[in-house]
Coordinates of C-alpha atoms in Angstrom, one line a residue:
M1 CA 15.7 7.1 17.8
A2 CA 18.7 4.8 17.5
D3 CA 18.4 1.1 17.7
G4 CA 18.0 -0.4 21.1
I5 CA 16.7 2.9 22.7
K6 CA 14.1 2.0 25.0
E7 CA 10.7 3.9 25.4
S8 CA 11.5 5.3 28.5
S9 CA 14.5 7.1 27.0
M10 CA 12.2 8.7 24.4
S11 CA 9.9 9.9 27.1
S12 CA 12.8 11.3 28.9
S13 CA 14.0 13.0 25.8
M14 CA 10.7 14.7 25.3
K15 CA 10.5 15.7 28.9
S16 CA 13.9 17.4 28.8
L17 CA 12.5 19.2 25.8
K18 CA 9.3 20.2 27.6
T19 CA 7.1 18.8 24.8
S20 CA 4.9 15.9 24.1
S21 CA 4.5 13.5 21.3
H22 CA 1.7 13.2 18.7
F23 CA 2.7 9.6 18.2
K24 CA 5.2 7.2 19.8
Y25 CA 6.6 4.4 17.5
S26 CA 8.1 1.2 19.0
K27 CA 7.2 -1.7 16.7
S28 CA 8.0 -0.4 13.2
F29 CA 10.9 1.7 14.5
N30 CA 11.8 3.6 17.7
G31 CA 10.8 7.2 17.4
F32 CA 8.3 9.9 18.0
A33 CA 6.4 12.6 16.3
A34 CA 6.3 16.0 17.8
T35 CA 6.1 19.8 17.2
L36 CA 9.4 21.5 18.1
D37 CA 10.6 25.0 17.9
E38 CA 14.1 25.9 16.8
D39 CA 15.8 25.5 20.0
Q40 CA 14.1 22.0 20.7
L41 CA 15.0 21.0 17.3
A42 CA 18.7 21.9 17.9
A43 CA 18.6 20.1 21.0
I44 CA 17.2 16.9 19.7
R45 CA 19.7 16.9 16.9
E46 CA 22.4 16.8 19.3
N47 CA 20.9 13.9 21.5
P48 CA 23.2 11.0 21.1
N49 CA 20.2 8.6 21.4
V50 CA 18.5 10.4 18.2
E51 CA 19.6 8.7 14.8
Y52 CA 17.9 11.3 12.5
V53 CA 15.2 13.9 12.5
E54 CA 12.9 14.2 9.7
Q55 CA 10.4 17.0 9.0
E56 CA 6.7 16.3 8.6
Q57 CA 5.4 16.2 4.9
V58 CA 2.1 15.6 3.1
M59 CA 1.4 12.2 1.8
Q60 CA -1.1 11.8 -0.9
I61 CA -3.1 9.1 -3.0
Y62 CA -1.7 8.0 -6.4
E63 CA -4.6 8.3 -8.9
T64 CA -5.2 10.6 -11.8
Q65 CA -8.4 10.8 -13.7
Q66 CA -11.6 8.8 -14.5
D67 CA -12.3 7.2 -17.7
A68 CA -13.5 3.9 -19.4
T69 CA -13.0 0.6 -18.0
W70 CA -11.3 -2.9 -18.7
G71 CA -10.9 -5.2 -15.5
I72 CA -8.9 -7.9 -13.8
S73 CA -8.9 -10.6 -16.6
R74 CA -5.4 -9.5 -17.6
L75 CA -3.9 -11.1 -14.5
S76 CA -5.0 -14.6 -15.9
S77 CA -4.4 -14.1 -19.6
Q78 CA -1.3 -14.5 -21.7
T79 CA -2.2 -11.7 -24.2
P80 CA -4.2 -8.4 -24.0
G81 CA -7.9 -8.3 -24.6
A82 CA -9.3 -11.2 -22.6
T83 CA -12.6 -10.8 -21.0
T84 CA -12.4 -13.8 -18.5
Y85 CA -10.8 -13.9 -15.2
S86 CA -9.6 -17.5 -14.2
Y87 CA -8.6 -18.2 -10.6
D88 CA -8.4 -21.0 -8.0
A89 CA -11.6 -21.3 -5.9
A90 CA -9.4 -20.4 -2.8
A91 CA -9.5 -16.8 -4.0
G92 CA -7.8 -15.4 -0.8
E93 CA -9.7 -17.4 1.8
G94 CA -8.0 -17.3 5.2
T95 CA -6.2 -14.1 4.4
C96 CA -6.5 -10.4 5.6
A97 CA -5.8 -7.5 3.4
Y98 CA -5.2 -4.1 5.4
V99 CA -5.8 -1.1 3.2
L100 CA -3.9 1.9 4.4
D101 CA -5.8 4.8 2.7
T102 CA -8.8 7.2 2.9
G103 CA -10.9 4.4 4.6
I104 CA -13.4 1.8 3.0
D105 CA -17.2 1.8 2.6
V106 CA -17.4 -1.4 4.5
A107 CA -21.3 -1.5 3.9
H108 CA -20.7 -1.7 0.2
P109 CA -22.5 -4.9 -1.1
E110 CA -19.5 -5.9 -3.2
F111 CA -17.7 -6.8 0.1
E112 CA -20.2 -9.2 1.3
G113 CA -19.7 -8.3 5.0
R114 CA -16.0 -9.1 4.7
A115 CA -14.9 -5.4 5.2
T116 CA -14.3 -4.1 8.7
W117 CA -13.3 -0.6 10.0
A118 CA -9.9 -1.0 11.9
A119 CA -8.4 2.4 12.8
N120 CA -8.2 6.1 11.9
F121 CA -4.9 8.1 12.0
A122 CA -6.1 10.8 9.8
S123 CA -7.3 14.3 10.9
G124 CA -10.8 14.1 12.3
N125 CA -12.6 11.0 13.8
S126 CA -14.5 10.1 10.6
T127 CA -15.2 6.4 10.1
R128 CA -16.3 6.9 6.5
D129 CA -14.6 6.9 3.1
V130 CA -15.7 10.3 1.9
Q131 CA -12.9 10.6 -0.9
G132 CA -13.6 7.1 -2.2
H133 CA -10.0 6.2 -3.1
G134 CA -9.6 3.6 -0.3
T135 CA -12.9 1.9 -1.2
H136 CA -11.9 1.6 -4.9
C137 CA -8.5 0.0 -4.0
A138 CA -10.2 -2.5 -1.5
G139 CA -12.6 -3.5 -4.3
T140 CA -9.7 -4.4 -6.6
I141 CA -8.1 -6.3 -3.8
G142 CA -11.1 -8.3 -2.6
S143 CA -14.6 -7.4 -3.9
K144 CA -17.0 -9.9 -5.3
T145 CA -17.0 -8.7 -8.9
Y146 CA -13.9 -6.5 -9.3
G147 CA -11.4 -8.2 -6.9
V148 CA -8.4 -10.4 -7.4
A149 CA -8.9 -12.2 -4.1
K150 CA -12.6 -12.6 -3.7
K151 CA -12.6 -14.2 -0.3
T152 CA -10.2 -12.2 1.6
K153 CA -11.2 -10.2 4.6
L154 CA -10.7 -6.3 4.2
F155 CA -9.7 -4.0 7.1
A156 CA -9.7 -0.2 6.7
V157 CA -6.8 1.9 8.3
K158 CA -7.5 5.4 7.5
V159 CA -4.3 7.5 7.1
L160 CA -5.5 9.9 4.6
G161 CA -8.1 12.5 5.1
D162 CA -11.2 13.3 3.3
D163 CA -9.3 15.3 0.8
G164 CA -7.0 12.4 -0.1
S165 CA -4.0 13.8 1.9
G166 CA -2.4 12.8 5.1
T167 CA 1.0 13.5 7.1
T168 CA 4.2 11.5 7.5
S169 CA 3.4 11.0 11.2
G170 CA -0.2 9.8 10.7
V171 CA 0.8 7.3 7.9
V172 CA 3.7 6.0 10.0
A173 CA 1.2 5.7 12.9
G174 CA -1.0 3.5 10.8
M175 CA 1.7 1.4 9.7
E176 CA 2.9 1.0 13.3
W177 CA -0.7 0.0 14.2
V178 CA -0.6 -2.8 11.6
V179 CA 2.5 -4.2 12.9
K180 CA 1.2 -4.4 16.4
N181 CA -2.4 -5.5 15.7
A182 CA -2.6 -7.4 12.3
D183 CA -1.7 -10.8 13.9
K184 CA -4.8 -10.5 16.1
S185 CA -6.9 -10.9 13.1
K186 CA -7.9 -14.6 12.2
C187 CA -5.9 -14.7 9.1
P188 CA -4.5 -18.3 9.1
N189 CA -3.1 -18.2 5.4
G190 CA -1.5 -14.7 5.9
I191 CA -1.7 -11.0 5.9
V192 CA -1.2 -8.5 3.1
I193 CA -1.1 -4.6 3.3
N194 CA -1.8 -2.2 0.5
M195 CA -0.3 1.3 0.4
S196 CA -1.7 3.2 -2.7
L197 CA 0.0 6.5 -1.4
G198 CA 3.2 8.3 -1.2
G199 CA 5.1 11.5 -1.0
S200 CA 8.7 12.7 -1.4
Y201 CA 11.5 10.3 -0.1
S202 CA 11.0 9.6 3.6
R203 CA 13.4 7.5 5.6
A204 CA 10.7 7.4 8.4
I205 CA 8.1 5.9 5.8
N206 CA 10.7 3.5 4.3
D207 CA 11.8 2.3 7.8
A208 CA 8.1 1.6 8.7
A209 CA 7.5 -0.2 5.5
A210 CA 10.6 -2.4 6.1
A211 CA 9.3 -3.2 9.5
I212 CA 6.1 -4.4 8.0
A213 CA 7.8 -6.8 5.6
D214 CA 10.3 -7.8 8.4
S215 CA 7.1 -8.8 10.4
G216 CA 6.1 -11.3 7.8
F217 CA 3.5 -9.4 6.0
F218 CA 3.3 -8.8 2.2
L219 CA 3.3 -5.1 1.4
A220 CA 2.4 -3.8 -2.0
V221 CA 2.9 -0.1 -2.7
A222 CA 2.1 2.2 -5.6
A223 CA 5.4 3.3 -7.7
G224 CA 3.8 6.9 -8.1
N225 CA 2.5 8.9 -10.8
S226 CA 5.2 11.4 -11.7
A227 CA 6.8 9.5 -14.6
V228 CA 10.2 9.7 -12.7
D229 CA 12.4 7.1 -11.0
A230 CA 10.7 5.5 -8.1
S231 CA 13.6 6.2 -5.9
T232 CA 12.4 9.6 -5.3
S233 CA 9.4 8.6 -3.4
S234 CA 8.3 6.8 -0.3
P235 CA 7.3 4.1 0.3
A236 CA 8.0 3.1 -3.2
S237 CA 11.8 3.4 -2.8
E238 CA 11.9 0.9 0.2
P239 CA 13.6 -2.4 -1.4
K240 CA 11.4 -4.6 1.0
A241 CA 8.1 -3.2 -0.2
C242 CA 6.7 -4.8 -3.6
T243 CA 6.6 -1.6 -5.7
V244 CA 4.0 -1.8 -8.4
G245 CA 4.2 0.3 -11.8
A246 CA 1.1 0.7 -13.8
S247 CA 0.3 -0.6 -17.4
D248 CA -2.4 0.1 -19.7
S249 CA -4.9 -2.5 -21.6
S250 CA -2.3 -2.6 -24.6
D251 CA 0.3 -3.6 -22.1
K252 CA 2.4 -0.3 -22.3
I253 CA 3.6 1.4 -19.4
A254 CA 1.2 4.0 -18.4
Y255 CA 2.3 7.5 -19.3
F256 CA 2.3 8.6 -15.6
S257 CA 3.9 5.6 -14.0
N258 CA 7.1 6.0 -12.2
F259 CA 9.8 3.4 -13.2
G260 CA 13.3 2.5 -12.3
K261 CA 15.1 -0.6 -10.7
L262 CA 12.9 -0.3 -7.6
V263 CA 9.8 -1.2 -9.4
D264 CA 9.4 -4.9 -8.9
I265 CA 6.4 -5.7 -11.2
F266 CA 3.7 -4.1 -13.3
A267 CA -0.1 -4.3 -12.9
P268 CA -3.3 -2.9 -14.6
G269 CA -3.6 0.8 -13.6
V270 CA -5.3 2.6 -16.4
K271 CA -9.3 2.7 -16.8
I272 CA -9.9 0.4 -13.7
E273 CA -13.5 0.2 -12.6
S274 CA -13.9 -0.8 -9.0
T275 CA -16.0 -0.2 -5.9
F276 CA -16.9 3.4 -4.6
P277 CA -18.9 4.6 -1.7
G278 CA -22.6 4.4 -1.6
G279 CA -22.7 1.1 -3.4
R280 CA -21.4 2.5 -6.6
T281 CA -18.6 1.9 -9.0
K282 CA -16.0 4.2 -10.5
V283 CA -13.2 4.1 -13.1
M284 CA -9.8 5.4 -11.9
N285 CA -6.3 5.6 -13.2
G286 CA -3.1 5.5 -11.4
T287 CA -0.4 3.3 -9.8
S288 CA -2.9 3.4 -7.0
M289 CA -5.0 1.2 -9.1
A290 CA -2.2 -1.0 -10.0
S291 CA -0.9 -1.8 -6.4
P292 CA -4.2 -3.4 -5.2
H293 CA -4.0 -5.8 -8.1
V294 CA -0.8 -7.0 -6.7
A295 CA -2.1 -6.8 -3.0
G296 CA -4.9 -8.9 -4.1
L297 CA -2.5 -11.3 -5.9
G298 CA -0.6 -11.7 -2.8
A299 CA -3.6 -12.7 -0.8
Y300 CA -4.7 -14.9 -3.6
L301 CA -1.3 -16.8 -3.7
L302 CA -1.2 -16.9 0.1
S303 CA -4.3 -18.8 0.1
I304 CA -3.0 -21.5 -2.2
G305 CA 0.2 -22.3 -0.2
Q306 CA 2.7 -19.5 -1.0
K307 CA 4.5 -17.8 1.8
A308 CA 4.8 -14.1 2.5
D309 CA 8.7 -14.3 2.6
G310 CA 10.0 -13.8 -0.9
L311 CA 6.4 -13.4 -2.2
C312 CA 7.3 -10.4 -4.2
D313 CA 10.2 -12.2 -6.0
Y314 CA 7.8 -15.1 -6.7
I315 CA 5.4 -12.7 -8.3
A316 CA 8.0 -11.3 -10.4
K317 CA 9.5 -14.7 -11.3
T318 CA 6.0 -16.0 -12.4
G319 CA 4.8 -12.9 -14.3
L320 CA 4.7 -12.5 -18.0
K321 CA 8.4 -11.6 -19.0
N322 CA 9.0 -8.7 -21.5
A323 CA 5.2 -8.0 -21.7
I324 CA 5.3 -4.3 -20.8
S325 CA 6.5 -2.0 -23.7
G326 CA 7.9 1.4 -23.6
V327 CA 9.7 0.9 -20.1
P328 CA 13.0 2.9 -19.7
N329 CA 16.3 1.0 -19.7
G330 CA 16.8 -0.6 -16.2
T331 CA 13.1 -1.1 -15.5
I332 CA 11.5 -4.5 -15.2
S333 CA 9.0 -5.4 -18.0
T334 CA 7.2 -8.1 -16.3
L335 CA 3.5 -8.1 -15.9
A336 CA 1.6 -9.6 -12.9
N337 CA -0.1 -13.0 -13.5
N338 CA -1.9 -15.5 -11.2
G339 CA -0.8 -18.6 -13.2
F340 CA -3.9 -19.2 -15.1
S341 CA -2.6 -17.7 -18.2
A342 CA -4.6 -18.9 -21.4

């Protein structure tokens, strides 16, 4: 809907179409999701209160294959090959991390009771992470052994189903829920959101991502795994999101990582070991694995006094310049770093 349109106007529009909404959006942006036939679609396109109409699409996780492991030590080292992760003892304390994904195995011992189930916008009513992708991402953000911010609180917002896919409307509903509810959590030092997912370019997804950033939250998103310009996918193409490309243990751009001027920073995304449902761990590859390194770094920096406003720029400014080789022209070559480079 156009800016300034009230929810009552949305309801009137749907009533005139003789249809109901699957979701209504009022915080991230004004809009609704509904199933329309051709006549209803034509009518809604002609409605002066409607700014744009977007077709539903499938959103999916960004990971490739499992393999060997290396770890989070690269974030606190000047050169590749380090085996020690150095960090401030604050370690994300007083922050909250919302993981929009397949869910989190909140009972995993690596989370030490800091993980909570928040909401489900995927198909079905499952409160489990069957696929495992969300648990892996949450572990990189804040688990005891594999996490960047080891004291942050973790919240599962399930927007992808057990097969790792979801819909535009469901993902936007999850983003809307975060904008409405995240401030209710006890997070005195700030809130970060991780979205290790994406699909083709979506104005709705990007608008919702911009709303998250405008709410004062730090949003890290995966750049995508198609080895193309990140401008082709969402939410990676939203400028207000912190878009993360993937690098390997030799500081080369991962062969699958998207690139381009919209990539804000690189982080480890190849052979990443982290938590997996059932008290296990697993190794995964993908920009899905890179993004939670930066989400965790965001929580870490918030806990030691940085502010969410401009945090992505700060991460790029304090990262290791010209560290990533093989990047195409016009793509940043900076590797995320927590300031403890040895």
